[in-house]
PDB file of C-alpha atoms in Angstrom:
ATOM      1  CA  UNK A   1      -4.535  -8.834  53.228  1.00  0.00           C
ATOM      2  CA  UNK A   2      -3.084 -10.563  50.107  1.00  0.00           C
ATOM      3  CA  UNK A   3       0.588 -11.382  50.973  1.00  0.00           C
ATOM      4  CA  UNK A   4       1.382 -12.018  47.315  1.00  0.00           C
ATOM      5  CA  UNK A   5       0.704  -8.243  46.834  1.00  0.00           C
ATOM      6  CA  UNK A   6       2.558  -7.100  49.854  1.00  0.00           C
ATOM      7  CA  UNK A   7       5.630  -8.891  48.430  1.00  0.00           C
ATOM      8  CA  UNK A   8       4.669  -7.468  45.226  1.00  0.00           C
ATOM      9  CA  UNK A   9       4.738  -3.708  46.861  1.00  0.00           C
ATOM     10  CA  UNK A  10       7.834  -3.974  49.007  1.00  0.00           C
ATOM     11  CA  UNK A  11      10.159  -5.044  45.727  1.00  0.00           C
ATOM     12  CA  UNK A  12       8.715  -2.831  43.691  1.00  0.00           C
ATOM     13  CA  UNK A  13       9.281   0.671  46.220  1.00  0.00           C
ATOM     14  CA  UNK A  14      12.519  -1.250  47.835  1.00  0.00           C
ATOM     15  CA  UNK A  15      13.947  -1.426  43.952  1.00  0.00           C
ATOM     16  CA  UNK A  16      13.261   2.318  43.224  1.00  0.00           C
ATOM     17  CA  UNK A  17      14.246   3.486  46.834  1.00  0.00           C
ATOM     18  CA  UNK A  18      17.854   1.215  46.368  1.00  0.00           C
ATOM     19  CA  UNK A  19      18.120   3.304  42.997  1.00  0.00           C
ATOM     20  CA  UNK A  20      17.086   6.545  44.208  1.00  0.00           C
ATOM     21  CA  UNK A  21      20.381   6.371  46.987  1.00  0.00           C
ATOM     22  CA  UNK A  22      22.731   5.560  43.996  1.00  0.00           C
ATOM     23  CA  UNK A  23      21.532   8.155  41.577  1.00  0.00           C
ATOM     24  CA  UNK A  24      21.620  10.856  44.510  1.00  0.00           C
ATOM     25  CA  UNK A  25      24.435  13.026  44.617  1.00  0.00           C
ATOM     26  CA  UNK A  26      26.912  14.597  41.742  1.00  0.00           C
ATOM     27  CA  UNK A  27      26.207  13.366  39.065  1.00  0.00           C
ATOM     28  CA  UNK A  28      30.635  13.195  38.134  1.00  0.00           C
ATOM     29  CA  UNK A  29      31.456  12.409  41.420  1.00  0.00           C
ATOM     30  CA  UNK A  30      32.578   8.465  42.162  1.00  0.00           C
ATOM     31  CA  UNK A  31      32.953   8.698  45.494  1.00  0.00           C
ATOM     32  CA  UNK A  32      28.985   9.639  45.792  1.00  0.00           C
ATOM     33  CA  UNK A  33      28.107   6.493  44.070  1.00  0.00           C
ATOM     34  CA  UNK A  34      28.425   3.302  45.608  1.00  0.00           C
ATOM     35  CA  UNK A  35      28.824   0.414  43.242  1.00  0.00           C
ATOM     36  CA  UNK A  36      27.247  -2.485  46.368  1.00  0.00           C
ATOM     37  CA  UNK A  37      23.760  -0.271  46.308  1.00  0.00           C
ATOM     38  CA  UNK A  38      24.010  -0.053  42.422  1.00  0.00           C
ATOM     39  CA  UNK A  39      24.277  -4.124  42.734  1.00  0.00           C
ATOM     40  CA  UNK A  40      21.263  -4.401  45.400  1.00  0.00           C
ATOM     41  CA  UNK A  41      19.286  -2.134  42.721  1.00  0.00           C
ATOM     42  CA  UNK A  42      20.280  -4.425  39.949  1.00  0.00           C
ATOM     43  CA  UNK A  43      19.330  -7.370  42.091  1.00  0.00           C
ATOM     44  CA  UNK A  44      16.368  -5.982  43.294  1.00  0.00           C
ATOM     45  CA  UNK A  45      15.213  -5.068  40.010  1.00  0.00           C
ATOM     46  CA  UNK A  46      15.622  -8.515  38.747  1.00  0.00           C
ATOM     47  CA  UNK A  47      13.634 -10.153  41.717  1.00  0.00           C
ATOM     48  CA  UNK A  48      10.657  -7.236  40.915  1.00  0.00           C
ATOM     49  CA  UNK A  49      10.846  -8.138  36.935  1.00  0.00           C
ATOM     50  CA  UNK A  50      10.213 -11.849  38.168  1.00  0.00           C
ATOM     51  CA  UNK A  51       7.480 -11.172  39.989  1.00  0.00           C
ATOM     52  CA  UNK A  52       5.820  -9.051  37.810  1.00  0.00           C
ATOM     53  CA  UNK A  53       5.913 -12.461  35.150  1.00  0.00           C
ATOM     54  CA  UNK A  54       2.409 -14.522  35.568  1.00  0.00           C
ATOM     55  CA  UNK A  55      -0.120 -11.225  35.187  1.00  0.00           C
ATOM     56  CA  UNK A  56      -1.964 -11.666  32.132  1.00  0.00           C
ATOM     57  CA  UNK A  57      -3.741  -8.136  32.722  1.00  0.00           C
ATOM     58  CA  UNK A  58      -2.684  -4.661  30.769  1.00  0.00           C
ATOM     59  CA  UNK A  59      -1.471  -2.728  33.806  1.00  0.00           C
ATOM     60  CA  UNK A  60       0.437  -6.087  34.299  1.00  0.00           C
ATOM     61  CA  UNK A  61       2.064  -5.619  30.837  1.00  0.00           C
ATOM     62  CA  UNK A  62       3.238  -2.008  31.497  1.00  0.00           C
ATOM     63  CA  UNK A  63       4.678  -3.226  34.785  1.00  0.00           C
ATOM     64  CA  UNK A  64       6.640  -5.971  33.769  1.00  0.00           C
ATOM     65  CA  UNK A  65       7.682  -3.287  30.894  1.00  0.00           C
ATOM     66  CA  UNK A  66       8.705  -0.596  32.976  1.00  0.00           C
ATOM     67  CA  UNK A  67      10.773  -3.737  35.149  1.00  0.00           C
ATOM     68  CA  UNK A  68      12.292  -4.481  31.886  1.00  0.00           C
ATOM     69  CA  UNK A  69      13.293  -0.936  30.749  1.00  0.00           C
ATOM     70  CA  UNK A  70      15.117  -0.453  34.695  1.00  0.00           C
ATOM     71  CA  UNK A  71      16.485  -3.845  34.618  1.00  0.00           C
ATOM     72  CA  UNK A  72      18.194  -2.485  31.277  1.00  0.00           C
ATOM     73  CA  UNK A  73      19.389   0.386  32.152  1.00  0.00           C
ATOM     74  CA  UNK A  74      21.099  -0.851  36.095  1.00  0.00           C
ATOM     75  CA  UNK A  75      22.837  -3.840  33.596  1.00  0.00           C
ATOM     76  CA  UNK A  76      23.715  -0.906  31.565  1.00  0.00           C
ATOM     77  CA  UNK A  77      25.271   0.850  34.400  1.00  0.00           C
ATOM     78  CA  UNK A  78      27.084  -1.992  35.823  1.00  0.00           C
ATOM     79  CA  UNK A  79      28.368  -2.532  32.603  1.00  0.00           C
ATOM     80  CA  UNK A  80      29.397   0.774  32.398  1.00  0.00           C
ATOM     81  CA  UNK A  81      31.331   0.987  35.846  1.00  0.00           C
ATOM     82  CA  UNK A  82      32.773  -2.306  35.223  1.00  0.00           C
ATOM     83  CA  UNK A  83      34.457  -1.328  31.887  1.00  0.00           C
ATOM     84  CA  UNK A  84      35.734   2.110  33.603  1.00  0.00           C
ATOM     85  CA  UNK A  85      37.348   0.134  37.109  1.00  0.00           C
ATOM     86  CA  UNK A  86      38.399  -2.754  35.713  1.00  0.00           C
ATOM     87  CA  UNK A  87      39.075  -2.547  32.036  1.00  0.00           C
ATOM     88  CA  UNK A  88      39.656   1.077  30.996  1.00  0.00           C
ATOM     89  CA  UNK A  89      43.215   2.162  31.250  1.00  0.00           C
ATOM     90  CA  UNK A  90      41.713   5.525  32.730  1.00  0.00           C
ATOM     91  CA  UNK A  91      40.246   4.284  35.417  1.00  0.00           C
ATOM     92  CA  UNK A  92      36.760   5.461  36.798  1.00  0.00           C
ATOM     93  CA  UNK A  93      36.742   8.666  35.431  1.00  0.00           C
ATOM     94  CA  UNK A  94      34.233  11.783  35.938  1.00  0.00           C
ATOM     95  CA  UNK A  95      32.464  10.760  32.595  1.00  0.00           C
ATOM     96  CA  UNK A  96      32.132   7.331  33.532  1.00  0.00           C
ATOM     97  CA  UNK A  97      30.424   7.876  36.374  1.00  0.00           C
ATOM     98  CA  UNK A  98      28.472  10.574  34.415  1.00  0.00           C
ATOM     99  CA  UNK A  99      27.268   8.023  32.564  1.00  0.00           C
ATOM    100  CA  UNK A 100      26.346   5.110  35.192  1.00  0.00           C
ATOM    101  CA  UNK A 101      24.409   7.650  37.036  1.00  0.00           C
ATOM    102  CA  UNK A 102      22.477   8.880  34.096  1.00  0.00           C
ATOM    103  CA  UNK A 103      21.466   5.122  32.908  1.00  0.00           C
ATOM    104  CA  UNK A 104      20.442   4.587  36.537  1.00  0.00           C
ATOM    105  CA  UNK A 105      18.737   7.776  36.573  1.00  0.00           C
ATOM    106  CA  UNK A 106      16.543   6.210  33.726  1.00  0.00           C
ATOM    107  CA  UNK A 107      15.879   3.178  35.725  1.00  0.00           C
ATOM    108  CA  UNK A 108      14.683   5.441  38.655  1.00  0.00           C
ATOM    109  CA  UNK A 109      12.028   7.162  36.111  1.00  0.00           C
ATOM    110  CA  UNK A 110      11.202   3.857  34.933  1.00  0.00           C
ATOM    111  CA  UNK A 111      10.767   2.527  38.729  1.00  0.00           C
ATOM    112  CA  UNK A 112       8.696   5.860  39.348  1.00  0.00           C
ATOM    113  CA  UNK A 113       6.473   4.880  36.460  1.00  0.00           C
ATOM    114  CA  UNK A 114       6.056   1.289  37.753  1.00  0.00           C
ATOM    115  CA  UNK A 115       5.284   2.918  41.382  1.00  0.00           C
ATOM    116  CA  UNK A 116       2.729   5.013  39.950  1.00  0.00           C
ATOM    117  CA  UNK A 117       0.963   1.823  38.092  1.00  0.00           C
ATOM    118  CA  UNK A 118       0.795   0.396  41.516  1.00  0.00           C
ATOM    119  CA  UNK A 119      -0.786   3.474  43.863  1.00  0.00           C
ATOM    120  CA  UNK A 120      -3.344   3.532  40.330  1.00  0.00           C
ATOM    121  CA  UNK A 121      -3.729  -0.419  40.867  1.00  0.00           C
ATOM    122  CA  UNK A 122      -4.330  -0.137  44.709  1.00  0.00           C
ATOM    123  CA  UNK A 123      -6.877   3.295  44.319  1.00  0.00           C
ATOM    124  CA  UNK A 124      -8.466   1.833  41.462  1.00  0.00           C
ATOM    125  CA  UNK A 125      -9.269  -1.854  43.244  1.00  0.00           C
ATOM    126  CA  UNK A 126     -13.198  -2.430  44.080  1.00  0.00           C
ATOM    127  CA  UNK A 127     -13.472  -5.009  47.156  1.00  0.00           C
ATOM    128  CA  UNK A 128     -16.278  -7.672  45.612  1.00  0.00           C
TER     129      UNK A 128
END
């Protein structure tokens, strides 16, 4: 068993199943969204994107693309709550949070993808 690829594994599915529990749930509804798992996802993310760096092959590309794309969007997101609780006279509206869940909803796809790459990596591998 290669440990570097068990690593690999767990922060790629631990990054989409961290983003999967803060997209779930109305989409408009704050109190549904908890901004501490949106900052493990963004963390998480970030330590997956790193990992990703080093593989010189194609699936490797789309990987650390796909990484790149949900590291984007969760930034995006935390962006977007941070303007609404701390800066916005309104306060963390229903379209705020509209929006935070729908850029981490594109991270989630994104993850998915990257998921996807991985099970086609792991089927695909020929023991030598």
């Amino acid at each position: 068993m290669n440990l570097e690829k068990v690593v690999f594994g767990f922060f790629v599915v631990l990054a989409a199943t961290l983003n999967f529990g803060f997209f779930l749930g109305d989409i408009d509804d704050p109190v549904l969204h908890n901004v501490y798992e949106l900052f493990a996802a963004v963390v998480v993310n970030l330590i997956a994107t790193v990992l990703k760096f080093g593989d010189r092959t194609q699936i490797g590309a789309v990987h650390l693309s796909t990484s790149l794309v949900a590291d984007l969007q969760l930034i995006a997101a935390s962006l977007t709550w941070a303007w609404a609780a701390y800066i916005s006279s309104d306060g963390l509206t229903a379209g705020a949070t509209a929006s935070m869940v729908s850029l981490s909803g594109g991270a989630l796809l994104a993850n998915l993808v990257s998921i996807v790459l991985l099970v086609v990596e792991t089927v695909s591998f020929q023991r030598h």
